Each structure stands twice: as C-alpha cells, then as structure tokens.
C-alpha cells in the first residue's frame, strides 16, 4: 500500500481548472520530485495532500486515511505529514527553539524537556546547534529554511512535503538546504518535493512528475525521465531549465 | 454674548490658586481632593471599559477573519451597530431605555444599584470601544502573510491554537499603536459619563467651578490631569512595546 495515494483529483476556482484528474502515488521511503512551469498547479497539488487545499472530486489517501472523508480529523493528519514552504514561514515572534517546540507541546502533548531535547537534536542535525535561542529574523534565509525543516521533523512525520524550498533563497544558500534534504532522502524519508533543482532530482529522486496546466503530463522513473522523456512539453521544459 | 464678556472680563476675575486647599461645600474634603477622586473614577472607568472592550473586540475581530460566513456577518453587524451610533446616545440608551425593556424586577434592581452610573458607563463605553478594537484586531490579523496560518495548520495546530499562539500574538504587536490611540480616546470619552451622573474628572471640575466660581483654576487642573494621564499611558505603552519587541525585526 502506498504512503500517499492521489486518485483522480480535480479542483477548480470557479471556471478555472487548477487540477485536472491528477493520479499518482508515493510509496514508503520513495522520493518524488514534482516539476513544471509556474502556475501549473504544483503547489496546489502538494497542499491537497495534507488538506491545506480542498479538492472537489477524486480522493487522496495518506497512510490509509481518506481526505475526501468529511469525518477525517485534518489537524491530526497534518501533524503526521511535515510541510516546508517556499517562504519558510517560521513564527517570527518565537525563538528558534520555541518554533520547534510549539506543535510538539500543543499538538503531540510532549512535555517541555522532551520537546526541547528533540529540538536541540534536530537543530544539530540540520547544522544549526548554536542558534536555538535566536529569533528567525536574526538568521539567514538558508538557516531559516533549515530550521523550518527541523520544525517539521520534530513532529516525527511519516512523510515530508516540500513546496519549492530553495526558490526564495539567494543562490549561495541553496546547497546548504539541499544537502539537508539529500541526507533526509538517504535516511529513507518519504518525500514529495516541488522543485526545479534537477541536480537534486538526479541525485535522490526515485520518480519525477511533470505537471502542465493542472495535469500530470509525465510520471516516470528518474532514469526514464532524464533519459528519454516522451512528452514534448516535458522535453521543452527540461531543455529550458537545464540551460541555466 | 454680553453676559459672557462681562463674566470673563479679566478685571473682574479673582485668581486663587489656593482654592485647591479649601474645603469643598460637599463636605468630603478639599477641592483638590475632589478633583483627585474624579481622576480616580476616570481611571477606574476607563480601565474597566477597556478590559471589556478588549475581550469583546478581540472576539469580534477574530470572528471577522474566520472562514465561517455566519461568524463574519454577526461580527460585521456588531461593529456597524456600535461604531455608528454617537457614544452619548449609546450611554442614554443603556441608562434610560434598557432598564425599561427588561423585566420589571430587573429594571428596578438596575436603577437602584448604588453605582448605576459607573456600571452603565463601563458597559456603554466598553461596548462602543469594542467595535473599534474589533476593527483593529481584524486589520492586524489580515496584515499577516497568509502563509503563517497555513504553516500553523500544517503543523497540526487547530484553528483556535493557531489564533492563540501564532496569529494573535503577531497581530497585537502590529496594532499596538492604533490600540493605544483607542485607549486614549476611551479615557477622553469617560467624560460623557457626567451626563448620567458619574462623578469623574470633568464632572468634578464642573462642580468645583459652580461652587467656588474659580472656573480657570478648575479646568486648568482638569486639563493638566488629563495630560498627565496621557503621558503615563504613552510611556507605559512605550515600555510594553520594548518588552514585546521581536529580536531581529524592524518595526513589528
Ligand atoms: N485562491 C486562488 N484563486 C484563484 N486562482 C488561484 C488561487 N490559488 C492559485 N490559483 C491559480 O491556480 C494556478 C495554479 O497555482 P499553483 O498551484 O500555485 O501553481 P504552481 O505552484 O505550479 O506555480 C495558478 O494559475 C494560480 O493563479
Ligand atoms: Mg508554487
């Protein structure tokens, strides 16, 4: 049974169709990269997976939990699926350690010492052991994004979703964030990653999904995708971003 | 016009700054003590009304930002109702009309309360100010990037938890300056309490003027006390602002 199963999901804003019959799945321990032109629905698709974006038809099943089911406890599901945003979205009024402890304490009910121990361990793991008492505004973009990854990991997620985690970063900070993500992938984390970093995809992805105009146009094993993608739209997109 | 000219003529006016140490005919102490007691009621009324306004205003302001359509409509009605009726009319309605609309026994009980004017002023000013607080709180929440609420949800926080731990702490920092002006306005508005018999600072200055005829001294003192109150509030907020300032952030 796949960890994440997306079955024929469609979504529209009025007459505008954002997602068209999207179907795919992510197995446990699998790393799936989602790419495609801007406005193609990548963010919308990844946010439907933890219920941040509602959808109108189809279904998504995460670790056996159906999102189309009205009775599903969404906060409980979201607590088990980590999400990292393009703009980090750390809570600026809380110190780094409090950013990592808030949901551990309020959602998982961990006590403060346990939450702090976890926070310090994860900060060390993302290479920021000294920053616990600083505030988000005092860190660089790359450091903030690594804290955001640690914050998501503090919930012991069953899967991690990334929505363009490096596209708001200065170029020199991209690799420090990608390194953390590569390490995570190698440890066997189930990951769905919206990114245009094809180097990352080549290194750790199992599959690559290409989206265009709300549709999953190509869903292929990494070797097939980079080897000889059959889809002309995917080919055009690839040749464009690989030039840079 | 003639009358005012004659009364206000400088040659006829006897300045007497010592009047504050003279006994007032009400027999409760000196005129100075009378004014200080008035200042006390002004402060107590403003603080109680402010607590009420913050509690209701925060609730209503949050309701205006909730995904529920009914919460929105209800909150919008509250704001429009209490924001658009003159404060004096609201006070008269609470004081003269509401007790008549209640069951007879309740109405009588209210009218016979020893501090009916105080309670009415607190409720009237508190409700009226709550509409203004609600608008500030709403604006503060809406000024935050949408990603903050999303990040809170993504961590599994429920909507109330997201408001309590993420949205409101940030929104209140943003709207601290406009909330301060609302509080300063509220202090000034307590003076309408004199129309229903609240013995606050303006009422005390007026009665001092009537008994002692020292109109300039009475209102100079009242003016200075209001200014002093203003300075105290502004410095207290400055201190609060420094305490809640977020390290690494300019402004908010
Ligand atoms: N709330 C919304 N209302 C209307 N259209 C929206 C809304 N959110 C996103 N869209 C549109 O949906 C499309 C897909 O958006 P998005 O999923 O963010 O694309 P991507 O992440 O691939 O750039 C875009 O054309 C965007 O303008
Ligand atoms: Mg996007």
mmCIF file of N, CA, C and O in Angstrom, chain B residues 130-167:
data_model
loop_
_atom_site.group_PDB
_atom_site.id
_atom_site.type_symbol
_atom_site.label_atom_id
_atom_site.label_comp_id
_atom_site.label_asym_id
_atom_site.label_seq_id
_atom_site.Cartn_x
_atom_site.Cartn_y
_atom_site.Cartn_z
ATOM 1 N N UNK B 130 -15.458 48.424 21.902
ATOM 2 C CA UNK B 130 -15.194 47.073 21.396
ATOM 3 C C UNK B 130 -15.291 47.024 19.866
ATOM 4 O O UNK B 130 -14.559 46.279 19.215
ATOM 5 N N UNK B 131 -16.187 47.832 19.300
ATOM 6 C CA UNK B 131 -16.330 47.844 17.842
ATOM 7 C C UNK B 131 -15.047 48.364 17.192
ATOM 8 O O UNK B 131 -14.595 47.849 16.164
ATOM 9 N N UNK B 132 -14.452 49.374 17.812
ATOM 10 C CA UNK B 132 -13.222 49.948 17.255
ATOM 11 C C UNK B 132 -12.044 48.997 17.456
ATOM 12 O O UNK B 132 -11.205 48.837 16.575
ATOM 13 N N UNK B 133 -11.988 48.358 18.630
ATOM 14 C CA UNK B 133 -10.931 47.368 18.884
ATOM 15 C C UNK B 133 -11.050 46.221 17.870
ATOM 16 O O UNK B 133 -10.058 45.758 17.308
ATOM 17 N N UNK B 134 -12.290 45.784 17.621
ATOM 18 C CA UNK B 134 -12.518 44.678 16.687
ATOM 19 C C UNK B 134 -11.944 45.009 15.312
ATOM 20 O O UNK B 134 -11.298 44.163 14.675
ATOM 21 N N UNK B 135 -12.157 46.226 14.858
ATOM 22 C CA UNK B 135 -11.643 46.605 13.546
ATOM 23 C C UNK B 135 -10.119 46.585 13.520
ATOM 24 O O UNK B 135 -9.507 46.186 12.531
ATOM 25 N N UNK B 136 -9.502 47.013 14.610
ATOM 26 C CA UNK B 136 -8.039 46.993 14.672
ATOM 27 C C UNK B 136 -7.518 45.556 14.685
ATOM 28 O O UNK B 136 -6.561 45.238 13.976
ATOM 29 N N UNK B 137 -8.154 44.717 15.488
ATOM 30 C CA UNK B 137 -7.704 43.327 15.580
ATOM 31 C C UNK B 137 -7.844 42.641 14.221
ATOM 32 O O UNK B 137 -6.944 41.937 13.752
ATOM 33 N N UNK B 138 -8.973 42.890 13.567
ATOM 34 C CA UNK B 138 -9.180 42.304 12.232
ATOM 35 C C UNK B 138 -8.079 42.761 11.276
ATOM 36 O O UNK B 138 -7.456 41.953 10.581
ATOM 37 N N UNK B 139 -7.821 44.074 11.264
ATOM 38 C CA UNK B 139 -6.796 44.603 10.365
ATOM 39 C C UNK B 139 -5.434 43.981 10.682
ATOM 40 O O UNK B 139 -4.671 43.635 9.780
ATOM 41 N N UNK B 140 -5.156 43.813 11.974
ATOM 42 C CA UNK B 140 -3.871 43.229 12.376
ATOM 43 C C UNK B 140 -3.728 41.800 11.873
ATOM 44 O O UNK B 140 -2.689 41.426 11.322
ATOM 45 N N UNK B 141 -4.784 41.006 12.036
ATOM 46 C CA UNK B 141 -4.720 39.608 11.590
ATOM 47 C C UNK B 141 -4.567 39.559 10.069
ATOM 48 O O UNK B 141 -3.769 38.798 9.532
ATOM 49 N N UNK B 142 -5.329 40.429 9.384
ATOM 50 C CA UNK B 142 -5.285 40.386 7.916
ATOM 51 C C UNK B 142 -3.967 40.919 7.355
ATOM 52 O O UNK B 142 -3.635 40.658 6.198
ATOM 53 N N UNK B 143 -3.218 41.664 8.181
ATOM 54 C CA UNK B 143 -1.942 42.176 7.682
ATOM 55 C C UNK B 143 -0.858 41.090 7.671
ATOM 56 O O UNK B 143 0.188 41.267 7.074
ATOM 57 N N UNK B 144 -1.118 39.966 8.344
ATOM 58 C CA UNK B 144 -0.105 38.911 8.398
ATOM 59 C C UNK B 144 -0.096 38.129 7.088
ATOM 60 O O UNK B 144 -1.130 37.955 6.466
ATOM 61 N N UNK B 145 1.089 37.639 6.675
ATOM 62 C CA UNK B 145 1.138 36.826 5.463
ATOM 63 C C UNK B 145 0.266 35.575 5.624
ATOM 64 O O UNK B 145 0.260 34.963 6.689
ATOM 65 N N UNK B 146 -0.464 35.202 4.564
ATOM 66 C CA UNK B 146 -1.384 34.060 4.630
ATOM 67 C C UNK B 146 -0.640 32.783 4.984
ATOM 68 O O UNK B 146 -1.204 31.864 5.583
ATOM 69 N N UNK B 147 0.644 32.708 4.630
ATOM 70 C CA UNK B 147 1.434 31.507 4.897
ATOM 71 C C UNK B 147 1.573 31.181 6.368
ATOM 72 O O UNK B 147 1.795 30.026 6.726
ATOM 73 N N UNK B 148 1.424 32.182 7.242
ATOM 74 C CA UNK B 148 1.572 31.928 8.682
ATOM 75 C C UNK B 148 0.467 31.005 9.195
ATOM 76 O O UNK B 148 0.740 30.044 9.918
ATOM 77 N N UNK B 149 -0.776 31.311 8.827
ATOM 78 C CA UNK B 149 -1.894 30.461 9.246
ATOM 79 C C UNK B 149 -1.727 29.073 8.646
ATOM 80 O O UNK B 149 -1.994 28.052 9.294
ATOM 81 N N UNK B 150 -1.239 29.037 7.391
ATOM 82 C CA UNK B 150 -1.057 27.761 6.719
ATOM 83 C C UNK B 150 0.023 26.938 7.421
ATOM 84 O O UNK B 150 -0.138 25.730 7.629
ATOM 85 N N UNK B 151 1.121 27.591 7.794
ATOM 86 C CA UNK B 151 2.200 26.870 8.472
ATOM 87 C C UNK B 151 1.713 26.332 9.813
ATOM 88 O O UNK B 151 2.048 25.214 10.201
ATOM 89 N N UNK B 152 0.906 27.127 10.513
ATOM 90 C CA UNK B 152 0.375 26.666 11.798
ATOM 91 C C UNK B 152 -0.506 25.433 11.585
ATOM 92 O O UNK B 152 -0.383 24.440 12.303
ATOM 93 N N UNK B 153 -1.388 25.490 10.584
ATOM 94 C CA UNK B 153 -2.243 24.330 10.286
ATOM 95 C C UNK B 153 -1.400 23.124 9.906
ATOM 96 O O UNK B 153 -1.678 22.004 10.330
ATOM 97 N N UNK B 154 -0.376 23.373 9.073
ATOM 98 C CA UNK B 154 0.439 22.258 8.580
ATOM 99 C C UNK B 154 1.121 21.517 9.725
ATOM 100 O O UNK B 154 1.425 20.339 9.598
ATOM 101 N N UNK B 155 1.348 22.206 10.836
ATOM 102 C CA UNK B 155 1.971 21.545 11.989
ATOM 103 C C UNK B 155 0.960 20.778 12.828
ATOM 104 O O UNK B 155 1.324 20.146 13.813
ATOM 105 N N UNK B 156 -0.322 20.884 12.453
ATOM 106 C CA UNK B 156 -1.349 20.163 13.193
ATOM 107 C C UNK B 156 -2.053 21.002 14.243
ATOM 108 O O UNK B 156 -2.910 20.495 14.965
ATOM 109 N N UNK B 157 -1.695 22.290 14.339
ATOM 110 C CA UNK B 157 -2.410 23.150 15.293
ATOM 111 C C UNK B 157 -3.854 23.302 14.819
ATOM 112 O O UNK B 157 -4.111 23.425 13.625
ATOM 113 N N UNK B 158 -4.786 23.307 15.765
ATOM 114 C CA UNK B 158 -6.175 23.564 15.405
ATOM 115 C C UNK B 158 -6.335 25.066 15.170
ATOM 116 O O UNK B 158 -5.445 25.859 15.501
ATOM 117 N N UNK B 159 -7.473 25.450 14.620
ATOM 118 C CA UNK B 159 -7.690 26.874 14.342
ATOM 119 C C UNK B 159 -7.580 27.723 15.618
ATOM 120 O O UNK B 159 -6.863 28.731 15.625
ATOM 121 N N UNK B 160 -8.249 27.329 16.716
ATOM 122 C CA UNK B 160 -8.080 28.122 17.945
ATOM 123 C C UNK B 160 -6.618 28.196 18.394
ATOM 124 O O UNK B 160 -6.151 29.252 18.825
ATOM 125 N N UNK B 161 -5.889 27.087 18.279
ATOM 126 C CA UNK B 161 -4.468 27.108 18.664
ATOM 127 C C UNK B 161 -3.662 28.022 17.757
ATOM 128 O O UNK B 161 -2.758 28.723 18.217
ATOM 129 N N UNK B 162 -3.982 28.022 16.476
ATOM 130 C CA UNK B 162 -3.262 28.885 15.538
ATOM 131 C C UNK B 162 -3.486 30.356 15.890
ATOM 132 O O UNK B 162 -2.557 31.158 15.881
ATOM 133 N N UNK B 163 -4.725 30.713 16.232
ATOM 134 C CA UNK B 163 -5.002 32.093 16.644
ATOM 135 C C UNK B 163 -4.275 32.426 17.942
ATOM 136 O O UNK B 163 -3.637 33.462 18.060
ATOM 137 N N UNK B 164 -4.381 31.520 18.892
ATOM 138 C CA UNK B 164 -3.837 31.785 20.220
ATOM 139 C C UNK B 164 -2.316 31.922 20.213
ATOM 140 O O UNK B 164 -1.752 32.782 20.870
ATOM 141 N N UNK B 165 -1.633 31.048 19.464
ATOM 142 C CA UNK B 165 -0.177 31.009 19.582
ATOM 143 C C UNK B 165 0.564 31.692 18.441
ATOM 144 O O UNK B 165 1.739 32.017 18.568
ATOM 145 N N UNK B 166 -0.103 31.867 17.306
ATOM 146 C CA UNK B 166 0.606 32.435 16.152
ATOM 147 C C UNK B 166 -0.017 33.753 15.697
ATOM 148 O O UNK B 166 0.644 34.788 15.671
ATOM 149 N N UNK B 167 -1.304 33.730 15.359
ATOM 150 C CA UNK B 167 -1.887 34.902 14.701
ATOM 151 C C UNK B 167 -2.082 36.075 15.662
ATOM 152 O O UNK B 167 -1.670 37.199 15.366
#
